[in-house]
């Protein structure tokens, strides 16, 4: 099933990533993915040995992860496993202590959120990171404002915001000009998701994008995630809802206490094995089999 | 039963309809009005607005109402309160509070405070006065620019300390308050050791900022130009929104606003253009220069906050600094620029004060002055917690403070009562703010 060690986890399995995924969904060859069909050409983002500590807490410990374009990578793990920290490293919020980041095969240092945005990373944060005092349009375009003669150009921003929210079937907001602080939790989450998918990002990261959403909105977000991937965008999704995860993910990456203990095509996992690895680091799996899975749940 | 033990967290529940009401201070158009259908009529807009007020979303209504009440009280006590002379006096007195309030709003919107603005502005004004005085005798334009630049530099330096070194603004600007007071005394005493700690305003133009009047015709012409610009800007904005398929208020509502502002403007110029001389046979009339200067400053800074990226980022940082950072905003640069603009505006305020009194002195109480600036902003409706406020609040709050000051003077009440009453008004303003916010659960 899955490899135990971090080092062995991602590399050997890259070969069947595209194959297994192409069975389920139309393949999307990377920019230079031509006759050779080398899977490496699909890799948009590659992390090597990423480590990060906060004081004595080791949040990330030598994480290796490849994120291919046109695929949905699910990042799962228990509370405090380091999922949010990992995506914050990618989004330029935390600088890693050690490790390298490659973007389209080129070494990059993502020092600021601005730099990440310039590369084409858009992120939905777990805490949403919205300004309660600003209205929906201002939040969706924060840092990306459209201007005309150097001044804010509200009309196109408002139209674009409306259109994006409608595509997420967010219809319950009273006015697109109301402050985000007056929205319900689900509406706020929809605004954060809309903000991330509105632009033309190459990598969309979503940290618990559906945690506060109702049935129809969750379905819309999941469908949207699939649409993003189908259009060639790399997607990283973090979720504790394994039903959702398994319904959309092409690839799995499982963090356990800051280490990436397992990664591979989603078809190599089922919910039980995923839970087992999430809760035990996968070490007891071989010996205990199904019994271990029950104990873990 | 492994199948039922799915580790799911995503709760399945429909999003509740939102009910909370809000104050969208920075929205270019009233959100409540935008919720109306695109073809809503004048009456529907008025109804929606009244509904908002009844729900406690009064915006600037409390301070306007409070101002009217204060005026009525003073008028009952002293019938000369509403005389032409006293009203113009009041406008001249309010200018420094209004402008200092605007200076403070740049920093308050960030959720911070600048206690040094009274003295850092005074240092700028002193530099201006020294440069315009013999032996240097610089032209008034250059002297003013140098004064503004000095205070800008002070704001910039303190902003750098606060933002780059992550020092608390309260402490840095409290230090600034002491330092620049000392610096002011040193500079003035050094410059004119024989004048007992003061430098006369040697430029007629600078003296006339507050004490000079426009000609009667110039007052009317300026008003007409201002009103035309306002009308064109309002109608153009609505038309652009409608052309883009967005909701805009009906033409009749916009015109009603233009008419209301026009009436206010005509009354203002009318009062200023009447002869207000205290002695029979003498003639003092015309709009004081400081009135259009302050209005222009309010419009310019309102525009900066509402229509530029810088302004948007000031609100964003005040609302959620971490979110602003994650959105890729250069938070350091915006904060330092806000402190710099506060410095420039504070210099303008103290230049106005010195123009009114005719000289720069070491006696100025910059510590108290800056608190009046904070009070003007807060009385007008700007939040001390950041993210909520508008330049118009300084205008309204400054008028309230000047009215109390002026009216108490007419009643010959001494400063002890002035301080206490001003404090009570400030308290009332903060209470109104707290009560109006209570309905809005901000997660
Ligand atoms: N800014 C921070 N300062 C100190 N410690 C931190 C910080 N951010 C995260 N940590 C620590 O790093 C570890 C990983 O946290 P992280 O937020 O990445 O977990 P997570 O996998 O996202 O968990 P959850 O599922 O609960 O969201 C935790 O032990 C946490 O306490
Ligand atoms: Mg997390």
XYZ file of C-alpha atoms and ligand atoms in Angstrom:
772
model
C 0.000 0.000 0.000
C 2.030 2.985 1.147
C 5.633 3.483 1.906
C 6.592 4.122 5.462
C 9.411 6.541 5.117
C 9.151 10.078 3.929
C 11.974 9.715 1.473
C 10.428 6.745 -0.220
C 6.933 8.122 -0.205
C 6.713 10.539 -3.067
C 9.371 9.739 -5.625
C 8.759 6.139 -6.681
C 5.063 6.661 -7.040
C 5.144 9.667 -9.297
C 5.062 7.342 -12.265
C 1.536 6.126 -11.656
C 0.121 9.432 -10.489
C -0.826 10.605 -13.923
C -1.866 7.177 -15.037
C -4.278 6.520 -12.212
C -5.641 10.020 -12.289
C -6.193 9.958 -16.007
C -8.527 7.052 -15.538
C -10.901 9.184 -13.530
C -10.572 12.527 -15.257
C -9.221 13.995 -18.435
C -5.485 14.356 -18.341
C -3.959 17.720 -18.550
C -0.407 17.641 -19.802
C 1.898 20.234 -18.297
C 3.431 23.000 -20.331
C 6.302 20.905 -21.616
C 4.673 17.540 -21.288
C 5.249 16.263 -24.809
C 6.205 12.991 -26.417
C 8.256 11.705 -23.522
C 5.334 12.184 -21.145
C 7.747 12.502 -18.259
C 5.645 12.922 -15.147
C 8.184 15.359 -13.706
C 7.113 17.922 -16.278
C 3.676 18.121 -14.642
C 5.124 19.021 -11.282
C 4.346 22.671 -10.592
C 5.602 22.844 -7.049
C 8.155 20.684 -5.401
C 9.127 20.836 -1.742
C 12.367 19.294 -0.525
C 13.190 18.782 3.128
C 11.034 21.634 4.414
C 11.473 22.112 8.176
C 9.959 24.720 10.403
C 9.937 25.102 14.162
C 8.232 27.555 16.474
C 10.421 27.766 19.518
C 10.632 24.210 20.822
C 7.706 23.000 18.667
C 8.799 21.238 15.509
C 5.857 21.981 13.213
C 7.438 20.589 10.036
C 10.229 18.077 9.827
C 11.850 17.493 6.444
C 8.731 17.480 4.306
C 9.106 16.397 0.670
C 6.077 16.934 -1.533
C 5.403 17.246 -5.244
C 2.289 19.079 -6.373
C 1.331 18.425 -9.995
C -0.638 20.781 -12.198
C -4.176 19.795 -13.090
C -4.432 17.532 -10.053
C -6.068 17.796 -6.670
C -3.673 16.993 -3.859
C -5.345 16.336 -0.527
C -3.249 17.195 2.504
C -4.598 15.391 5.531
C -3.492 14.763 9.077
C -4.591 15.104 12.660
C -5.003 18.387 14.492
C -1.611 20.011 14.902
C 0.031 17.769 12.306
C 1.436 20.825 10.519
C -0.913 21.119 7.541
C -1.597 24.821 7.956
C 2.051 25.522 8.663
C 3.054 23.733 5.456
C 0.701 25.714 3.268
C 1.759 28.936 4.971
C 5.310 28.161 3.956
C 4.106 27.835 0.364
C 2.079 31.042 0.656
C 5.062 33.063 1.860
C 3.767 33.636 5.382
C 6.359 31.502 7.149
C 9.899 31.203 5.916
C 11.085 27.630 6.357
C 14.111 27.016 8.560
C 15.473 24.488 6.120
C 14.538 23.015 2.781
C 14.076 24.060 -0.800
C 11.093 25.027 -2.902
C 11.037 24.490 -6.662
C 8.464 26.190 -8.871
C 8.243 24.761 -12.392
C 11.579 23.160 -11.669
C 13.234 26.413 -10.696
C 14.493 27.077 -7.193
C 12.513 29.879 -5.520
C 12.506 31.570 -2.137
C 8.972 32.580 -1.226
C 9.713 35.274 1.325
C 6.498 37.294 1.286
C 2.820 36.689 0.509
C 3.252 39.162 -2.323
C 5.936 36.979 -3.862
C 3.676 33.942 -3.615
C 0.849 35.841 -5.322
C 3.225 36.873 -8.087
C 4.214 33.254 -8.664
C 0.513 32.390 -8.951
C -0.368 31.007 -5.531
C -3.838 31.808 -4.167
C -4.761 30.635 -0.690
C -7.899 30.180 1.401
C -6.699 30.260 4.999
C -8.214 28.242 7.780
C -8.922 31.459 9.696
C -10.113 33.035 6.421
C -7.979 36.190 6.875
C -10.713 38.665 6.026
C -11.042 42.291 7.101
C -14.358 42.522 8.932
C -14.617 46.261 8.410
C -14.264 46.070 4.630
C -17.106 45.082 2.344
C -17.229 41.896 0.279
C -15.832 43.472 -2.872
C -12.965 45.156 -1.028
C -12.052 41.880 0.667
C -12.153 39.867 -2.531
C -9.860 42.357 -4.261
C -7.628 43.206 -1.305
C -4.110 43.595 -2.632
C -5.398 43.027 -6.179
C -7.411 46.212 -6.641
C -8.242 47.300 -10.145
C -7.436 50.904 -10.905
C -8.257 53.502 -13.477
C -6.092 56.630 -13.709
C -4.439 55.504 -10.485
C -7.737 55.443 -8.581
C -9.763 52.465 -7.402
C -12.132 51.356 -10.126
C -15.073 49.959 -8.210
C -17.438 49.097 -11.058
C -15.504 46.233 -12.694
C -14.474 44.904 -9.278
C -18.078 44.819 -8.113
C -19.243 43.090 -11.289
C -16.479 40.477 -11.099
C -17.178 39.844 -7.421
C -20.876 39.393 -8.118
C -20.205 36.977 -10.938
C -17.752 34.894 -8.895
C -20.086 34.659 -5.918
C -22.949 33.660 -8.195
C -20.803 30.875 -9.654
C -20.387 29.585 -6.086
C -24.174 29.807 -5.667
C -23.773 32.306 -2.863
C -27.093 34.049 -3.138
C -28.042 34.772 0.446
C -25.927 37.895 0.970
C -28.062 40.986 1.225
C -25.619 43.285 -0.487
C -22.198 42.792 -1.967
C -21.281 46.089 -0.335
C -21.944 45.013 3.205
C -19.009 44.598 5.591
C -17.736 41.046 5.889
C -18.080 41.278 9.678
C -21.853 41.136 9.252
C -21.818 37.848 7.330
C -22.499 34.364 8.650
C -19.594 31.939 9.027
C -20.459 30.128 5.817
C -20.876 33.327 3.870
C -17.485 34.507 5.079
C -15.942 31.251 3.955
C -17.575 31.621 0.555
C -16.047 35.085 0.230
C -12.602 33.687 1.066
C -12.997 30.886 -1.472
C -14.293 33.288 -4.110
C -11.288 35.509 -3.534
C -8.864 32.652 -4.161
C -10.500 31.306 -7.316
C -11.294 34.674 -8.858
C -7.867 35.434 -10.259
C -5.759 33.346 -12.579
C -3.688 31.457 -10.064
C -1.577 28.451 -11.037
C -1.814 26.895 -7.596
C -4.906 27.214 -5.417
C -4.527 26.166 -1.783
C -7.593 25.669 0.382
C -7.268 25.082 4.105
C -10.605 23.658 5.279
C -12.610 25.429 2.573
C -15.914 23.769 3.405
C -15.800 23.496 7.207
C -18.574 26.059 7.702
C -20.531 25.483 4.511
C -23.983 24.052 4.017
C -24.790 21.150 1.713
C -25.256 23.002 -1.540
C -22.349 25.382 -0.977
C -20.055 22.467 -0.115
C -21.095 20.709 -3.283
C -20.418 23.872 -5.269
C -16.953 24.296 -3.765
C -16.061 20.661 -4.422
C -17.279 20.959 -7.974
C -15.346 24.199 -8.344
C -12.178 22.513 -7.084
C -12.605 19.847 -9.736
C -13.212 22.456 -12.400
C -10.035 24.270 -11.357
C -8.020 21.083 -11.642
C -9.584 20.213 -14.989
C -8.465 23.586 -16.324
C -4.870 22.707 -15.461
C -4.541 24.412 -12.102
C -2.766 22.657 -9.257
C -4.960 22.390 -6.178
C -4.041 21.562 -2.589
C -7.000 20.855 -0.320
C -6.858 20.383 3.417
C -9.922 18.846 4.997
C -10.901 16.720 7.946
C -13.927 15.527 6.030
C -12.580 12.347 4.466
C -15.741 11.756 2.449
C -15.162 15.037 0.662
C -11.451 14.348 0.389
C -11.914 10.983 -1.256
C -14.595 12.250 -3.589
C -12.278 14.781 -5.221
C -8.633 14.004 -4.501
C -6.245 12.649 -7.125
C -3.369 12.434 -4.696
C -2.999 12.056 -0.967
C -0.344 13.470 1.284
C -0.552 12.559 4.949
C 1.196 14.534 7.658
C 1.870 13.081 11.075
C 3.532 15.242 13.746
C 5.201 17.431 11.167
C 6.475 14.582 8.977
C 5.059 13.629 5.630
C 4.552 9.948 6.364
C 2.747 8.893 3.243
C 1.950 10.214 -0.207
C 0.637 8.755 -3.402
C -2.321 8.361 -5.738
C -5.662 8.571 -3.972
C -6.629 5.193 -5.381
C -3.934 3.610 -3.209
C -5.844 4.614 -0.072
C -9.223 4.074 1.447
C -10.724 5.908 4.366
C -9.653 3.372 6.927
C -6.069 3.213 5.843
C -5.935 7.000 5.675
C -7.281 7.339 9.197
C -4.828 4.740 10.394
C -1.862 6.599 8.949
C -3.160 9.966 10.168
C -3.486 8.757 13.730
C -0.504 6.438 14.052
C 1.926 7.654 11.458
C 1.293 4.394 9.589
C 3.904 2.486 11.538
C 1.634 -0.158 12.987
C -0.269 -0.765 9.809
C 1.542 -3.803 8.426
C 1.637 -5.732 11.642
C -1.836 -5.049 12.946
C -3.839 -4.859 9.765
C -7.558 -4.226 10.102
C -7.362 -4.514 13.842
C -5.097 -1.482 14.034
C -7.523 0.527 11.940
C -10.374 -0.203 14.288
C -8.331 0.696 17.296
C -7.377 3.961 15.697
C -10.964 4.921 14.955
C -19.136 -0.116 12.973
C -16.168 1.433 11.232
C -18.350 2.866 8.496
C -20.275 5.137 10.835
C -17.154 6.334 12.535
C -16.058 8.561 9.724
C -13.845 11.303 11.017
C -15.951 14.015 9.504
C -16.159 17.521 10.726
C -18.045 19.286 7.958
C -21.369 19.984 9.602
C -24.314 19.877 7.294
C -26.511 22.848 7.853
C -27.969 25.535 5.711
C -26.369 28.955 6.058
C -28.652 31.149 8.149
C -30.007 34.314 6.648
C -28.026 37.171 8.051
C -29.771 39.736 10.143
C -27.064 41.883 11.682
C -26.890 45.422 10.551
C -23.738 47.295 9.913
C -22.087 50.607 9.375
C -20.152 50.534 6.154
C -18.131 53.634 6.678
C -15.863 53.049 3.761
C -18.309 51.729 1.194
C -18.594 54.256 -1.602
C -22.340 53.761 -1.672
C -24.653 52.946 1.186
C -25.006 49.138 1.326
C -28.575 49.299 2.552
C -29.469 51.312 -0.503
C -27.636 48.887 -2.755
C -29.847 46.095 -1.514
C -32.753 47.868 -3.184
C -33.829 46.929 -6.697
C -31.960 48.851 -9.409
C -35.029 50.890 -10.314
C -35.954 51.856 -6.738
C -37.603 55.219 -6.446
C -36.764 58.255 -4.377
C -39.367 57.291 -1.788
C -38.030 53.768 -1.444
C -34.563 55.165 -0.749
C -35.854 57.512 1.917
C -37.784 54.657 3.534
C -34.723 52.425 3.515
C -32.674 55.193 5.095
C -35.249 55.854 7.816
C -35.348 52.138 8.549
C -31.613 52.159 9.023
C -31.768 55.091 11.406
C -34.515 53.449 13.430
C -32.420 50.310 13.776
C -29.709 52.401 15.408
C -27.496 52.828 12.385
C -27.391 56.498 12.602
C -23.936 57.272 11.186
C -23.233 60.954 11.763
C -26.759 61.722 13.020
C -25.893 61.701 16.765
C -23.091 64.201 16.420
C -25.119 66.465 14.131
C -28.051 66.255 16.552
C -25.752 66.903 19.499
C -24.264 69.922 17.766
C -27.724 71.365 17.170
C -28.677 70.845 20.814
C -25.494 72.550 22.044
C -26.084 75.475 19.693
C -29.676 75.872 20.922
C -28.558 75.843 24.571
C -25.934 78.506 23.994
C -28.314 80.598 21.922
C -30.899 80.565 24.729
C -28.236 81.582 27.233
C -26.535 84.219 25.068
C -28.430 85.668 22.152
C -25.236 86.888 20.541
C -24.079 83.275 20.099
C -25.705 83.062 16.675
C -24.564 86.524 15.580
C -22.620 86.802 12.338
C -19.506 87.845 14.210
C -19.586 84.950 16.611
C -20.407 82.343 13.975
C -17.435 83.366 11.862
C -15.343 83.411 15.014
C -16.462 79.866 15.692
C -15.472 78.749 12.200
C -12.019 80.234 12.700
C -11.632 78.597 16.093
C -12.801 75.202 14.877
C -10.253 75.004 12.041
C -7.330 73.854 14.191
C -9.412 71.178 15.950
C -10.762 69.899 12.635
C -7.371 69.675 10.963
C -5.695 68.098 13.969
C -8.570 65.619 14.147
C -7.933 64.691 10.503
C -4.247 64.191 11.275
C -5.141 61.838 14.104
C -7.655 59.916 11.961
C -4.892 58.616 9.685
C -3.367 56.899 12.719
C -6.616 56.000 14.510
C -7.782 54.122 11.398
C -4.741 51.869 11.784
C -5.901 51.129 15.313
C -3.007 53.168 16.698
C -2.566 56.601 18.238
C -0.077 59.440 17.833
C 0.311 61.523 20.979
C 3.116 63.630 19.563
C 1.130 65.394 16.832
C 0.616 68.589 18.861
C 4.323 69.217 19.358
C 5.571 67.688 16.105
C 3.147 70.006 14.296
C 4.346 72.903 16.450
C 7.960 72.203 15.518
C 6.968 72.380 11.840
C 5.115 75.619 12.423
C 8.131 77.032 14.285
C 10.425 76.153 11.401
C 8.012 77.967 9.096
C 7.912 81.058 11.328
C 11.698 81.180 11.715
C 12.251 80.870 7.976
C 9.744 83.641 7.245
C 11.315 85.924 9.864
C 14.409 88.088 9.521
C 17.206 87.461 8.837
C 16.110 84.592 6.568
C 12.952 86.189 5.189
C 11.991 83.219 3.058
C 8.844 83.604 0.948
C 5.681 82.373 2.660
C 5.180 79.488 0.205
C 8.642 78.077 0.803
C 8.380 78.658 4.538
C 5.095 76.723 4.715
C 6.451 73.896 2.581
C 9.516 73.655 4.811
C 7.300 73.602 7.903
C 5.077 70.851 6.500
C 8.132 68.871 5.395
C 9.654 69.104 8.868
C 6.605 67.569 10.513
C 6.375 65.001 7.722
C 9.936 63.958 8.483
C 9.104 63.649 12.183
C 6.058 61.491 11.386
C 8.148 59.406 9.002
C 10.880 58.818 11.568
C 8.451 57.867 14.336
C 6.510 55.667 11.916
C 9.724 53.847 11.008
C 10.507 53.244 14.672
C 6.991 51.972 15.324
C 6.641 49.795 12.252
C 10.152 48.451 11.527
C 11.260 48.068 15.126
C 7.802 46.893 16.199
C 7.649 49.376 19.066
C 4.310 50.297 20.643
C 2.958 53.528 19.098
C 1.763 54.808 22.443
C 5.275 54.763 23.920
C 7.100 56.039 20.843
C 4.742 58.968 20.369
C 4.661 59.722 24.093
C 8.415 59.989 23.834
C 7.869 62.152 20.764
C 5.555 64.413 22.750
C 8.311 65.081 25.310
C 11.157 65.251 22.841
C 9.508 67.694 20.457
C 8.308 69.900 23.270
C 11.897 70.186 24.431
C 13.083 70.706 20.884
C 10.470 73.422 20.309
C 11.539 75.355 23.415
C 15.188 75.007 22.481
C 14.682 76.171 18.885
C 12.509 79.155 19.752
C 14.679 80.332 22.617
C 17.774 79.884 20.505
C 16.260 81.818 17.665
C 14.889 84.793 19.555
C 16.384 84.856 23.027
C 15.091 88.379 23.610
C 11.448 87.758 22.721
C 10.455 85.692 25.717
C 9.885 82.435 23.898
C 7.843 83.549 20.928
C 8.294 84.358 17.262
C 5.884 86.692 15.539
C 4.316 85.567 12.259
C 6.160 87.900 9.951
C 4.331 87.086 6.742
C 1.056 88.874 6.047
C -0.097 85.932 3.960
C 0.438 83.420 6.737
C -1.235 85.737 9.223
C -4.207 86.046 6.841
C -4.805 82.309 6.591
C -7.207 82.687 9.491
C -7.501 86.450 9.887
C -7.904 87.452 6.231
C -11.147 87.322 4.263
C -11.997 86.606 0.662
C -13.713 89.418 -1.219
C -17.492 89.073 -1.340
C -17.457 88.129 -5.031
C -14.619 85.650 -4.539
C -16.654 83.916 -1.848
C -19.618 83.410 -4.145
C -17.500 82.365 -7.110
C -15.607 79.814 -5.045
C -18.896 78.430 -3.751
C -20.319 78.167 -7.269
C -17.237 76.361 -8.563
C -17.262 73.982 -5.612
C -20.950 73.157 -6.013
C -20.644 72.530 -9.755
C -17.725 70.174 -9.165
C -19.670 68.362 -6.458
C -22.774 68.009 -8.652
C -20.813 66.784 -11.658
C -18.852 64.294 -9.546
C -22.030 62.896 -7.942
C -23.968 62.534 -11.177
C -20.986 61.078 -13.054
C -20.390 58.452 -10.408
C -24.029 57.332 -10.516
C -23.975 57.242 -14.292
C -20.832 55.140 -14.373
C -22.352 52.666 -11.945
C -25.561 52.425 -13.931
C -23.644 52.009 -17.190
C -21.795 49.074 -15.585
C -25.111 47.455 -14.664
C -24.822 48.272 -10.960
C -27.297 49.811 -8.573
C -27.154 53.563 -8.209
C -29.414 55.954 -6.339
C -32.106 57.633 -8.445
C -31.239 60.981 -9.977
C -33.782 62.723 -7.763
C -31.957 61.587 -4.603
C -28.591 62.737 -5.904
C -30.072 66.076 -6.905
C -31.682 66.424 -3.482
C -28.254 65.966 -1.914
C -26.723 68.559 -4.221
C -29.521 70.987 -3.357
C -29.042 70.416 0.372
C -25.294 71.022 0.137
C -25.959 74.109 -2.004
C -28.309 75.576 0.594
C -25.751 74.961 3.339
C -23.051 76.596 1.232
C -25.180 79.631 0.408
C -26.074 80.142 4.073
C -22.400 79.859 5.018
C -21.231 82.406 2.457
C -24.212 84.650 3.257
C -23.291 84.775 6.952
C -19.617 85.349 6.226
C -20.368 88.067 3.693
C -22.527 90.106 6.072
C -20.803 92.962 7.840
C -19.801 91.551 11.214
C -17.802 94.512 12.513
C -18.233 95.092 16.220
C -18.280 98.869 15.842
C -20.791 100.932 13.942
C -19.293 102.352 10.776
C -16.533 99.766 10.529
C -16.660 97.018 7.920
C -15.499 93.400 8.300
C -16.911 90.960 5.801
C -16.042 88.017 3.589
C -15.346 84.312 3.972
C -12.166 83.744 6.018
C -9.510 82.049 3.896
C -9.285 79.249 6.380
C -12.814 78.041 5.549
C -12.130 76.993 1.939
C -8.688 75.758 3.001
C -10.167 73.395 5.594
C -12.928 72.242 3.251
C -10.389 71.539 0.513
C -8.300 69.538 2.982
C -11.327 67.510 4.111
C -12.236 66.747 0.488
C -8.664 65.851 -0.466
C -8.082 63.505 2.454
C -11.552 61.955 2.075
C -10.712 61.250 -1.541
C -7.350 59.771 -0.558
C -8.974 57.385 1.924
C -11.933 56.393 -0.242
C -10.534 56.211 -3.736
C -6.895 55.167 -3.555
C -5.165 51.909 -2.763
C -3.351 53.571 0.119
C -6.662 54.521 1.718
C -8.090 51.045 1.223
C -4.988 49.523 2.838
C -5.215 51.844 5.846
C -8.711 50.486 6.516
C -7.568 46.924 5.839
C -4.674 47.163 8.296
C -6.947 48.692 10.915
C -9.478 45.915 10.356
C -7.112 42.925 10.346
C -3.404 43.554 10.041
C -2.507 39.908 9.490
C -5.100 39.584 6.717
C -3.661 42.703 5.087
C -0.173 41.208 5.254
C -1.376 37.916 3.770
C -3.067 39.814 0.960
C 0.403 40.968 -0.062
C 0.055 44.521 1.238
C 3.300 46.191 2.258
C 2.072 46.897 5.771
C 5.245 48.742 6.847
C 5.051 51.180 3.972
C 1.373 51.954 4.498
C 1.801 52.514 8.227
C 4.838 54.742 7.822
C 3.043 56.751 5.151
C 0.015 57.161 7.414
C 2.232 58.530 10.212
C 3.901 60.833 7.692
C 0.569 62.201 6.468
C -0.529 62.645 10.067
C 2.607 64.723 10.617
C 1.974 66.926 7.573
C -1.639 67.473 8.566
C -0.686 68.245 12.165
C 1.735 70.889 10.911
C -1.119 72.415 8.915
C -3.255 72.456 12.058
C -0.618 74.222 14.163
C 0.171 76.660 11.346
C -3.526 77.554 11.383
C -3.428 77.931 15.167
C -0.333 80.146 14.967
C -1.876 82.175 12.163
C -4.915 82.838 14.348
C -2.850 83.918 17.335
C -0.227 85.723 15.259
C 2.829 83.987 16.600
C 4.668 80.808 17.518
C 5.257 80.375 21.233
C 6.786 77.892 23.608
C 3.593 78.134 25.650
C 1.534 75.954 23.343
C 0.194 72.955 25.225
C 0.818 70.331 22.570
C -0.182 67.548 24.930
C -3.644 68.955 25.422
C -3.947 70.058 21.796
C -3.373 66.547 20.502
C -6.003 65.165 22.860
C -8.460 67.662 21.395
C -7.530 66.243 17.997
C -8.288 62.702 19.192
C -11.492 63.961 20.817
C -12.613 65.682 17.604
C -12.161 62.453 15.646
C -13.892 60.279 18.242
C -16.756 62.705 18.873
C -17.345 62.739 15.122
C -17.636 58.938 15.074
C -14.174 57.503 14.369
C -13.368 54.347 16.308
C -10.323 54.151 18.567
C -10.076 50.454 17.733
C -9.155 51.065 14.123
C -10.700 50.389 10.756
C -13.711 52.639 11.125
C -13.793 56.371 10.552
C -13.930 59.123 7.999
C -12.402 62.553 7.589
C -15.846 64.157 7.880
C -15.865 62.992 11.514
C -13.041 65.392 12.324
C -15.045 68.211 10.750
C -18.124 67.497 12.850
C -16.206 66.714 16.034
C -14.017 69.797 15.614
C -17.129 71.952 15.250
C -18.568 70.462 18.445
C -15.405 71.176 20.433
C -15.089 74.708 19.050
C -18.756 75.372 19.812
C -18.298 74.337 23.443
C -15.125 76.387 23.675
C -16.762 79.395 22.094
C -20.066 79.189 23.963
C -18.408 78.712 27.337
C -16.278 81.733 26.541
C -19.406 83.790 25.872
C -20.885 82.585 29.165
C -17.545 83.615 30.716
C -17.139 80.174 32.215
C -13.533 79.458 33.040
C -11.355 76.730 31.588
C -12.099 74.311 34.403
C -15.668 73.981 33.178
C -14.589 73.927 29.540
C -12.366 70.933 30.209
C -15.005 69.093 32.181
C -17.767 69.688 29.636
C -15.517 68.679 26.741
C -14.666 65.496 28.614
C -18.358 64.719 29.105
C -19.053 65.251 25.401
C -16.186 62.917 24.552
C -17.583 60.318 26.911
C -21.026 60.675 25.335
C -19.509 60.165 21.893
C -17.702 56.984 22.950
C -20.907 55.685 24.540
C -22.885 56.334 21.358
C -20.203 54.461 19.417
C -20.225 51.523 21.827
C -24.018 51.276 21.849
C -24.337 51.477 18.078
C -21.721 48.764 17.732
C -23.317 46.415 20.235
C -25.901 45.190 17.745
C -23.243 44.104 15.298
C -21.797 40.766 16.284
C -18.420 40.745 14.614
C -16.985 37.264 14.650
N 2.491 30.798 14.805
C 2.759 29.727 15.574
N 3.481 29.866 16.709
C 3.771 28.808 17.483
N 3.403 27.542 17.200
C 2.683 27.333 16.090
C 2.317 28.416 15.222
N 1.604 27.913 14.193
C 1.513 26.598 14.415
N 2.156 26.229 15.553
C 2.296 24.862 16.072
O 2.700 24.047 15.003
C 2.027 22.799 15.034
C 1.306 22.575 13.725
O 0.215 23.483 13.616
P -0.712 23.601 12.330
O -1.571 24.783 12.501
O 0.130 23.546 11.124
O -1.581 22.272 12.446
P -2.745 21.766 11.488
O -2.275 20.472 10.905
O -3.144 22.808 10.537
O -3.894 21.449 12.532
P -5.490 21.657 12.417
O -6.040 20.444 11.771
O -5.925 21.716 13.840
O -5.752 22.899 11.668
C 1.098 22.850 16.239
O 1.733 22.177 17.287
C 0.976 24.304 16.554
O 0.821 24.501 17.932
Mg -4.768 23.969 10.336
